[in-house]
Each structure stands twice: as C-alpha cells, then as structure tokens.
Short mmCIF file of C-alpha atoms in Angstrom, two decimals:
data_model
loop_
_atom_site.label_atom_id
_atom_site.label_comp_id
_atom_site.label_asym_id
_atom_site.label_seq_id
_atom_site.Cartn_x
_atom_site.Cartn_y
_atom_site.Cartn_z
CA MET A 9 57.71 -107.05 -33.27
CA SER A 10 56.39 -103.19 -34.11
CA ALA A 11 52.86 -102.82 -35.74
CA ALA A 12 55.03 -101.78 -39.02
CA SER A 13 57.19 -104.60 -39.19
CA ALA A 14 54.42 -107.07 -39.10
CA HIS A 15 52.96 -105.09 -42.03
CA ARG A 16 56.44 -105.23 -44.00
CA GLN A 17 56.46 -108.92 -43.32
CA ALA A 18 52.84 -109.46 -44.28
CA ALA A 19 53.26 -107.58 -47.38
CA SER A 20 56.61 -109.47 -48.39
CA ARG A 21 54.81 -112.90 -47.57
CA GLY A 22 52.08 -111.71 -50.37
CA HIS A 23 54.44 -110.83 -52.85
CA GLU A 24 55.90 -114.13 -52.60
CA ARG A 25 52.68 -115.94 -53.05
CA GLU A 26 51.54 -113.85 -56.24
CA ARG A 27 52.99 -114.01 -59.39
CA ARG A 28 53.78 -110.58 -60.84
CA ILE A 29 53.58 -109.89 -64.43
CA ALA A 30 53.96 -106.62 -66.36
CA LEU A 31 52.74 -106.09 -70.19
CA PHE A 32 55.53 -103.61 -72.18
CA GLY A 33 54.18 -102.81 -75.12
CA GLY A 34 55.79 -100.82 -78.50
CA THR A 35 56.50 -100.82 -81.87
CA PHE A 36 60.10 -102.14 -80.83
CA ASP A 37 61.35 -100.48 -83.79
CA PRO A 38 63.66 -102.16 -83.47
CA ILE A 39 63.94 -103.47 -79.85
CA HIS A 40 67.22 -101.78 -78.08
CA THR A 41 69.29 -101.63 -75.00
CA GLY A 42 67.24 -99.04 -73.68
CA HIS A 43 64.03 -101.03 -73.71
CA LEU A 44 66.25 -104.09 -72.20
CA ALA A 45 67.39 -101.77 -69.12
CA VAL A 46 63.95 -100.44 -68.67
CA ALA A 47 62.99 -104.20 -68.31
CA ARG A 48 65.50 -105.26 -65.99
CA ALA A 49 64.91 -101.86 -63.85
CA ALA A 50 61.51 -102.81 -63.44
CA ALA A 51 61.91 -106.32 -63.04
CA ARG A 52 64.23 -105.52 -59.53
CA ARG A 53 62.04 -102.86 -58.29
CA PHE A 54 58.79 -104.83 -58.61
CA GLN A 55 59.58 -108.08 -58.33
CA LEU A 56 58.32 -109.24 -61.84
CA HIS A 57 58.20 -113.05 -62.62
CA GLN A 58 58.05 -112.19 -66.18
CA ILE A 59 57.64 -109.18 -68.76
CA HIS A 60 55.51 -109.80 -71.75
CA PHE A 61 57.30 -107.66 -74.52
CA ILE A 62 54.41 -106.98 -76.84
CA PRO A 63 55.10 -105.66 -80.09
CA THR A 64 52.00 -103.61 -81.83
CA ALA A 65 51.01 -105.01 -84.99
CA ARG A 66 49.56 -101.53 -86.30
CA PRO A 67 49.41 -98.75 -83.73
CA PRO A 68 46.73 -96.23 -84.82
CA HIS A 69 48.73 -93.18 -84.31
CA LYS A 70 51.67 -94.77 -87.23
CA HIS A 71 51.56 -95.54 -90.87
CA GLY A 72 52.59 -99.33 -91.10
CA GLY A 73 54.69 -98.23 -94.16
CA ALA A 74 56.87 -96.03 -92.12
CA MET A 75 57.58 -99.30 -89.78
CA ALA A 76 59.78 -102.41 -90.55
CA PRO A 77 57.39 -105.16 -91.05
CA PHE A 78 55.20 -107.05 -87.73
CA ALA A 79 57.45 -110.50 -88.70
CA ASP A 80 60.58 -108.45 -88.30
CA ARG A 81 59.91 -106.75 -85.29
CA TYR A 82 58.34 -109.42 -83.71
CA ALA A 83 61.42 -111.85 -84.58
CA MET A 84 64.29 -109.21 -83.24
CA VAL A 85 62.30 -108.92 -79.89
CA ALA A 86 62.10 -112.92 -79.83
CA LEU A 87 65.74 -112.55 -80.37
CA ALA A 88 66.33 -109.68 -77.91
CA CYS A 89 64.61 -111.96 -74.90
CA ALA A 90 66.12 -115.10 -75.49
CA ASP A 91 68.73 -114.82 -72.71
CA HIS A 92 66.49 -113.65 -69.84
CA PRO A 93 64.40 -116.50 -69.01
CA SER A 94 61.63 -114.17 -67.88
CA PHE A 95 61.28 -111.97 -70.92
CA ILE A 96 58.49 -113.11 -72.97
CA ALA A 97 58.10 -112.22 -76.79
CA SER A 98 54.48 -111.78 -77.37
CA LEU A 99 52.10 -112.25 -79.93
CA ALA A 100 49.13 -111.13 -78.15
CA GLU A 101 48.96 -107.89 -80.44
CA SER A 102 49.27 -109.72 -83.91
CA GLY A 103 45.73 -110.70 -84.61
CA GLY A 104 43.85 -113.68 -85.10
CA ASP A 105 46.01 -114.88 -88.00
CA HIS A 106 49.29 -113.55 -86.70
CA SER A 107 49.86 -111.22 -89.75
CA GLY A 108 50.04 -108.15 -87.42
CA ARG A 109 47.66 -106.42 -89.96
CA GLU A 110 44.92 -105.34 -87.60
CA VAL A 111 45.09 -102.24 -85.77
CA SER A 112 45.95 -102.31 -81.98
CA PHE A 113 44.59 -100.99 -79.10
CA SER A 114 46.57 -101.42 -75.44
CA VAL A 115 43.07 -101.23 -73.74
CA ASP A 116 42.10 -104.40 -75.68
CA THR A 117 44.90 -106.62 -74.90
CA VAL A 118 45.02 -105.78 -71.09
CA ARG A 119 41.47 -106.76 -71.01
CA ARG A 120 42.39 -110.15 -72.66
CA MET A 121 44.99 -110.56 -70.62
CA ARG A 122 43.00 -110.27 -67.56
CA LYS A 123 40.59 -112.54 -68.72
CA LYS A 124 43.32 -115.00 -69.23
CA LEU A 125 44.60 -114.82 -65.78
CA ARG A 126 41.45 -114.25 -64.27
CA GLY A 127 41.68 -116.68 -61.07
CA THR A 128 45.72 -117.35 -61.34
CA GLY A 129 46.54 -114.41 -58.66
CA THR A 130 48.25 -112.31 -60.71
CA HIS A 131 49.04 -109.17 -60.08
CA LEU A 132 49.31 -107.23 -63.63
CA PHE A 133 51.19 -104.08 -64.36
CA PHE A 134 51.43 -102.04 -67.66
CA LEU A 135 55.03 -100.88 -68.52
CA MET A 136 55.81 -97.73 -70.57
CA GLY A 137 57.96 -94.71 -70.87
CA ALA A 138 57.08 -91.21 -69.76
CA ASP A 139 56.28 -89.84 -72.53
CA SER A 140 54.06 -92.05 -73.80
CA PHE A 141 52.12 -91.59 -70.59
CA LEU A 142 51.97 -88.07 -71.35
CA GLN A 143 50.17 -88.65 -74.04
CA ILE A 144 47.44 -91.03 -72.66
CA GLN A 145 44.84 -89.07 -73.38
CA THR A 146 44.91 -89.95 -77.25
CA TRP A 147 44.78 -93.56 -76.12
CA LYS A 148 41.48 -95.44 -76.96
CA ASP A 149 38.99 -95.76 -73.88
CA TYR A 150 42.34 -94.08 -71.64
CA GLU A 151 40.41 -93.86 -68.55
CA THR A 152 39.15 -97.31 -68.62
CA PHE A 153 42.81 -98.21 -69.61
CA LEU A 154 43.91 -97.06 -66.36
CA GLY A 155 41.50 -98.41 -64.22
CA LEU A 156 42.32 -102.22 -65.61
CA CYS A 157 45.78 -102.97 -64.07
CA ASP A 158 48.64 -100.98 -62.04
CA PHE A 159 51.64 -98.87 -64.44
CA ILE A 160 54.79 -98.50 -63.99
CA VAL A 161 56.24 -95.26 -66.17
CA ALA A 162 59.68 -95.30 -66.55
CA SER A 163 61.41 -92.16 -66.64
CA ARG A 164 64.54 -90.05 -66.07
CA PRO A 165 65.98 -89.24 -62.77
CA GLY A 166 64.30 -86.53 -61.61
CA PHE A 167 61.40 -86.45 -63.84
CA GLY A 168 58.36 -84.51 -61.90
CA VAL A 169 55.36 -87.00 -61.13
CA GLU A 170 53.27 -83.96 -61.27
CA ALA A 171 53.97 -83.75 -64.71
CA LEU A 172 52.11 -87.36 -65.03
CA ARG A 173 49.41 -86.44 -62.38
CA GLY A 174 48.47 -83.49 -65.17
CA VAL A 175 47.38 -85.36 -67.40
CA ILE A 176 44.91 -87.60 -65.08
CA PRO A 177 41.46 -86.26 -65.15
CA ALA A 178 40.73 -85.44 -61.34
CA LYS A 179 37.57 -87.96 -61.20
CA LEU A 180 40.15 -90.91 -61.82
CA LEU A 181 42.48 -89.66 -58.61
CA ALA A 182 41.96 -91.44 -55.56
CA PRO A 183 40.21 -88.96 -52.93
CA LEU A 184 42.72 -87.37 -50.49
CA GLY A 185 43.16 -89.63 -47.47
CA ALA A 186 42.51 -92.56 -49.40
CA ALA A 187 46.25 -92.87 -51.21
CA ARG A 188 47.33 -95.95 -51.16
CA THR A 189 50.98 -94.98 -51.30
CA ALA A 190 53.46 -93.98 -48.88
CA PRO A 191 53.62 -90.03 -48.40
CA GLY A 192 56.43 -88.65 -50.88
CA SER A 193 56.47 -91.84 -52.84
CA ARG A 194 56.82 -91.48 -56.85
CA ALA A 195 53.36 -92.53 -56.99
CA ILE A 196 49.70 -91.62 -57.96
CA ALA A 197 47.05 -93.37 -56.40
CA LEU A 198 44.15 -93.84 -59.05
CA ARG A 199 41.08 -94.90 -57.52
CA SER A 200 41.51 -98.37 -58.25
CA THR A 201 44.99 -98.49 -59.57
CA THR A 202 48.44 -97.16 -59.06
CA ILE A 203 50.86 -95.65 -61.30
CA PHE A 204 54.28 -96.05 -59.93
CA VAL A 205 57.50 -94.15 -61.35
CA LEU A 206 60.45 -95.85 -62.35
CA ASP A 207 63.45 -93.21 -62.43
CA SER A 208 66.45 -95.53 -62.16
CA VAL A 209 66.75 -95.81 -66.19
CA SER A 210 69.77 -93.85 -67.16
CA SER A 211 69.71 -95.22 -71.15
CA HIS A 212 69.22 -92.48 -73.74
CA VAL A 213 69.36 -94.81 -77.11
CA SER A 214 66.28 -94.60 -78.69
CA ALA A 215 64.71 -96.56 -81.93
CA THR A 216 64.89 -93.23 -83.97
CA GLU A 217 68.38 -92.73 -83.24
CA VAL A 218 69.34 -96.21 -84.38
CA ARG A 219 67.18 -96.44 -87.50
CA GLY A 220 68.90 -92.96 -88.53
CA ARG A 221 72.26 -94.36 -88.07
CA LEU A 222 71.58 -97.69 -90.31
CA ASP A 223 70.31 -95.40 -92.75
CA ARG A 224 73.27 -93.44 -92.59
CA GLY A 225 75.52 -96.12 -92.69
CA GLN A 226 76.92 -95.79 -89.32
CA PRO A 227 77.34 -98.89 -86.68
CA ILE A 228 74.87 -99.43 -84.24
CA HIS A 229 77.03 -101.63 -82.01
CA GLY A 230 75.78 -101.21 -78.08
CA LEU A 231 72.69 -99.76 -79.05
CA VAL A 232 70.96 -103.23 -79.89
CA PRO A 233 71.43 -106.95 -78.43
CA PRO A 234 74.18 -108.49 -80.50
CA ARG A 235 71.74 -110.92 -82.22
CA VAL A 236 69.55 -108.43 -83.07
CA GLU A 237 72.17 -106.29 -84.70
CA GLU A 238 73.05 -109.64 -86.84
CA TYR A 239 69.10 -109.85 -87.78
CA ILE A 240 68.74 -106.14 -89.20
CA THR A 241 72.20 -106.81 -90.85
CA LYS A 242 71.12 -109.99 -92.84
CA GLN A 243 67.87 -108.78 -93.33
CA ALA A 244 69.19 -105.40 -94.52
CA LEU A 245 66.52 -103.27 -92.36
CA TYR A 246 65.94 -99.41 -92.28
CA ARG A 247 68.63 -98.78 -95.02
CA CYS A 248 67.71 -95.86 -97.58
CA ARG A 249 64.30 -96.16 -96.45
#
C-alpha cells in the first residue's frame, strides 16, 4: 500500500469516529427549498451527521418588525426539518425565555455550542451563503468568529474563491507552505480553521422572492416545503406587509 493510500484510509477512519455537525444560521423568513438543497449538498460532501438550523432571534442588521415573528419562523423550520432525521430545528438563538426578543450574534452561538460539545469528539462547521460571507467584516468579533470552527460557504458554481479570500485579513490566513488543503482545492486555510466552498448548489430560490409572491397573491408551490406552505397559508403570513 502506498503512503498516499494509507493516509486516505487513516483520514476516512478518523471521519468515521468523529461526529460532524454543522450550524446553519439565518433568518429563515421563510425557510425554502434552496436552504434545504444547500443542507443536503453539505451533508453529502462533508459527511455531516447533523445540521442544526438556527433561526436568528433579532439579527443586529435587521429590524424585528420587518420579519415574521420568531415563533412562526421557528415553527416553519421545524416543519421543514421533520422529514430529515439529520436536520435539527434549534432554539440556540431564542434567548433564555425562548421568546426570540434578544439580539443574537453568531460568534456567541458558536462559543456556546463549542462549550456544550467539548470532549465529545465533534468536528464543528458553520454553514452560510457566499453573499453573507462577503459581509463577514460587519459581523460581531468576526476575526474571533473565523477562528472558532471550520466554515462551509455555499455558492453558485464557478464563484471565485478569491472573492472570499479578499474579505479575510491577511493575518488570519495560514502561512505559505502550512496550508492544510490540497493544491487547487476550493478552500481557504486559515491559521486554525478552514473555509470550504460548496459549489454544487444550483437552486435560485430566495426568501425575498417567496415573500414577494405571497404579498402579490401568487402561488409559492415548489418554492417551500409543502408543510411550510400549508403553515404560511393557515397563518396568513407575508400578505400585505
């Protein structure tokens, strides 16, 4: 057996032993089929055991009145996850009373999750879209955040890795020659973590489109999971906002 083959087999055995969990944060206003497509693609590529969908309570960059109530957004996430055993609807950013009234920051959420999982042999990822990552410098304590876990950045096919690299301070990048990724791979090695680009997602659905169609009285069949569509209809969400 060659040294390369032995290394691949050892890495595979290591993946089998460790739990691999991704945190997928977002407003999910509402959760739609694009979100689920990203999650399924990430689960396949990175052999994830669980993906925790974390609706934000009051994201600092949005006003609470512009979103559906937290309880409704969480309910829709729970319904969307119901048919996927490895997808978990999380209350991680709902606050102490689970009301969703507190401002939430991803860096704090990841810190809490790391503390909770300490000693369990879990490999933690944070899953997000490329558009959000390009705004990473506006996030609270973003330099600390980038060092807390590995990242999976979902993007359209052909999206340039250099665009993501361009928003990362040079001091956070791994030194030349110390990269932990294969040459030519769509990944960026930082000093203690890695940013992986997931470019196998082709869905063009957006929450903005879903809300706009509902506001205009147009159908959203196929844009959100059936249970979510039923919930939106019964609760009369996103109409005449």
